[in-house]
Amino acid sequence: MTLVPGDLQAIGRIALFHGLTPQTIAQLVAPARTLLLRPRDILARQGDPADAFFIVVSGWLKLYRNNSAGEEAVLEMMKEGSTFAEASAFSGGTYLATAEAVADARVARVPAEHVVRCARDNPEVAQRMVSSISQHMHYLCDQVERLKAQSGLQRVAEFLASCAPADQGRCTLALPYDKMLIARQLGLMPESLSRAFARLRTVGVTVNAAQVTIEDIGRLRRIADEDRASARGAVRQ
Amino acid sequence: MTLVPGDLQAIGRIALFHGLTPQTIAQLVAPARTLLLRPRDILARQGDPADAFFIVVSGWLKLYRNNSAGEEAVLEMMKEGSTFAEASAFSGGTYLATAEAVADARVARVPAEHVVRCARDNPEVAQRMVSSISQHMHYLCDQVERLKAQSGLQRVAEFLASCAPADQGRCTLALPYDKMLIARQLGLMPESLSRAFARLRTVGVTVNAAQVTIEDIGRLRRIADEDRASARGAVRQ
DNA sequence: CGACCGGATTGATCCGGGTCAAGGCCAGAT
DNA sequence: ATCTGGCCTTGACCCGGATCAATCCGGTCG
């Protein structure tokens, strides 16, 4: 299915392409097709040749890998504006993870060789692609750091803080997808996530189904940033 | 200090540049300077503007981040042939981690703007740079997967297997750097690494100071690849 | 409407690994 | 040769999170 004008608009809004002329963007996505995905549809499979680069227009997808024992490790969640596989498409490699829809989603698919050509013709485009890759690396580094240096409780606190629209103060929000996914994304079992939510009640966080209210976002951030021992102390009544 | 012929030779041998003509390589590293580092010297600091890209000619460096609580999380160890900061240098960003020598090291430093110019002039070079970035992403994805899906013991088993020259059979090897670093790289405390080595004795792994002998590398690999429960079972006498 | 099913919570228990402390070992300094 | 300090190992203990199981809840489908 070809892109509708709304898709093009959505793509123009994403940070990756900010500052590019509308013509450049139009040219870049000219041969793109929109894919409509339903939950459990697979967009790309880890290990397959990366013959395209993807831009999420709407919906949610999870990026995950399954190890040889069969359990899946969720690497990242993608929503509107997220991009996937730019590095692999560029370098002629394979997809580093499987991308699977977890809600109805619209995704623009740009053939790899077209992206490579555009980047070759227009250094500005090449620049943006590498910036985008760089952001992904940044995200992955953050994730490794968090897994090595934070407790599960702290990762949950950080996740909630990252969902909040502001940097401090009070807020209420809705969890973006189900708790099982949140748990797997944070490297926890669903039961452990439940208990983490329960412990966070002592610092003014209440979770009711998908509804979350946070009394003080700053406090949550501080818990995430402290060392494990202090964080433990902070949630004791 | 300018590059010596040996440096150029070493750089030509690394995978990133395989297949490029000697002239192209020479041009790429023409303005490079060699830095001589001693243990604890810092090559680049997380957050500083990425004004150069680095190629390790010899020695060992650790890439790490320190969180706000002050503890450091080791992301990666670099040795001869490793490259660092290509994505950041390319996109005009900042270094994503601190690079610090842990043994005497020689590192070639290529100014960022020169790399960008070379890539612009020569699509082949751009291609290689992105491939290199892609490999780094691959490594980071692997790491996230391991931290989320494997137990400490399994990560140790995988590390040892990755040090082994062969895929199966018996071998002896020397640990590449001290155990404290190995532990931090695997997201463990040094004590836990010691205990992991001790538990692996039951599957034919003996560690004596830096000397390791592995009876059956395949068995080690299998332990790393199983699920946590089976791996636990495998090391019970 | 009731049956059903998958997600979410809660409890009981177990194990991995972190923490704290003591001691061994080796290398370099005095 | 002795001292000293850093790395490593070992032991005792505790805590976080996994596991197993029961229950609950909300939505869907007959």
PDB file of C-alpha atoms (C1' of nucleotides) in Angstrom, chain A residues 151-163 173-186 188-214 220 223 235, chain C residues 7-10, chain D residues 17:
ATOM      1  CA  SER A 151      18.265  -2.846  40.884  1.00  0.00           C
ATOM      2  CA  GLY A 152      14.950  -3.911  39.411  1.00  0.00           C
ATOM      3  CA  LEU A 153      13.128  -1.394  41.585  1.00  0.00           C
ATOM      4  CA  GLN A 154      15.320   1.396  40.282  1.00  0.00           C
ATOM      5  CA  ARG A 155      14.725   0.393  36.688  1.00  0.00           C
ATOM      6  CA  VAL A 156      10.988   0.478  37.312  1.00  0.00           C
ATOM      7  CA  ALA A 157      11.307   3.929  38.893  1.00  0.00           C
ATOM      8  CA  GLU A 158      13.313   5.149  35.923  1.00  0.00           C
ATOM      9  CA  PHE A 159      10.784   3.715  33.501  1.00  0.00           C
ATOM     10  CA  LEU A 160       7.882   5.478  35.212  1.00  0.00           C
ATOM     11  CA  ALA A 161       9.829   8.739  35.341  1.00  0.00           C
ATOM     12  CA  SER A 162      10.567   8.421  31.635  1.00  0.00           C
ATOM     13  CA  CYS A 163       6.847   8.004  30.945  1.00  0.00           C
ATOM     14  CA  LEU A 173      -0.425   8.901  33.204  1.00  0.00           C
ATOM     15  CA  ALA A 174      -1.510   5.724  31.490  1.00  0.00           C
ATOM     16  CA  LEU A 175       0.934   2.866  31.002  1.00  0.00           C
ATOM     17  CA  PRO A 176       1.661   2.648  27.281  1.00  0.00           C
ATOM     18  CA  TYR A 177       1.353  -1.156  26.931  1.00  0.00           C
ATOM     19  CA  ASP A 178       0.719  -4.135  29.135  1.00  0.00           C
ATOM     20  CA  LYS A 179       2.676  -4.885  32.249  1.00  0.00           C
ATOM     21  CA  MET A 180       4.032  -8.136  30.985  1.00  0.00           C
ATOM     22  CA  LEU A 181       5.817  -6.234  28.231  1.00  0.00           C
ATOM     23  CA  ILE A 182       7.049  -3.566  30.611  1.00  0.00           C
ATOM     24  CA  ALA A 183       8.450  -6.293  32.827  1.00  0.00           C
ATOM     25  CA  ARG A 184      10.268  -8.040  29.995  1.00  0.00           C
ATOM     26  CA  GLN A 185      11.620  -4.758  28.719  1.00  0.00           C
ATOM     27  CA  LEU A 186      13.116  -4.063  32.149  1.00  0.00           C
ATOM     28  CA  LEU A 188      12.063  -8.650  35.195  1.00  0.00           C
ATOM     29  CA  MET A 189       9.349 -11.247  35.677  1.00  0.00           C
ATOM     30  CA  PRO A 190       5.779  -9.895  35.727  1.00  0.00           C
ATOM     31  CA  GLU A 191       5.476 -10.853  39.404  1.00  0.00           C
ATOM     32  CA  SER A 192       8.532  -8.809  40.264  1.00  0.00           C
ATOM     33  CA  LEU A 193       7.124  -5.798  38.445  1.00  0.00           C
ATOM     34  CA  SER A 194       3.920  -6.086  40.478  1.00  0.00           C
ATOM     35  CA  ARG A 195       5.892  -6.141  43.687  1.00  0.00           C
ATOM     36  CA  ALA A 196       8.022  -3.208  42.578  1.00  0.00           C
ATOM     37  CA  PHE A 197       4.865  -1.173  41.981  1.00  0.00           C
ATOM     38  CA  ALA A 198       3.642  -2.173  45.406  1.00  0.00           C
ATOM     39  CA  ARG A 199       6.889  -1.050  47.062  1.00  0.00           C
ATOM     40  CA  LEU A 200       6.788   2.257  45.228  1.00  0.00           C
ATOM     41  CA  ARG A 201       3.476   3.055  46.949  1.00  0.00           C
ATOM     42  CA  THR A 202       5.555   4.164  49.940  1.00  0.00           C
ATOM     43  CA  VAL A 203       7.049   6.955  47.862  1.00  0.00           C
ATOM     44  CA  GLY A 204       3.787   8.228  46.436  1.00  0.00           C
ATOM     45  CA  VAL A 205       3.279   6.095  43.361  1.00  0.00           C
ATOM     46  CA  THR A 206      -0.090   4.417  42.880  1.00  0.00           C
ATOM     47  CA  VAL A 207      -0.797   2.031  40.062  1.00  0.00           C
ATOM     48  CA  ASN A 208      -4.375   1.096  39.296  1.00  0.00           C
ATOM     49  CA  ALA A 209      -4.657  -1.120  36.262  1.00  0.00           C
ATOM     50  CA  ALA A 210      -3.026   1.057  33.577  1.00  0.00           C
ATOM     51  CA  GLN A 211      -3.560   4.303  35.505  1.00  0.00           C
ATOM     52  CA  VAL A 212      -0.530   5.647  37.351  1.00  0.00           C
ATOM     53  CA  THR A 213      -0.283   8.684  39.588  1.00  0.00           C
ATOM     54  CA  ILE A 214       3.062   9.952  40.761  1.00  0.00           C
ATOM     55  CA  LEU A 220      11.309   8.908  41.590  1.00  0.00           C
ATOM     56  CA  ILE A 223      15.613   6.850  43.618  1.00  0.00           C
ATOM     57  CA  VAL A 235      11.268   2.840  49.893  1.00  0.00           C
TER      58      VAL A 235
ATOM     59  C1'  DG C   7      -3.248 -10.730  32.408  1.00  0.00           C
ATOM     60  C1'  DA C   8      -2.410  -9.178  37.113  1.00  0.00           C
ATOM     61  C1'  DT C   9      -1.836  -9.711  41.956  1.00  0.00           C
ATOM     62  C1'  DT C  10      -0.436 -12.029  46.107  1.00  0.00           C
TER      63       DT C  10
ATOM     64  C1'  DG D  17      14.120 -11.426  42.448  1.00  0.00           C
TER      65       DG D  17
END
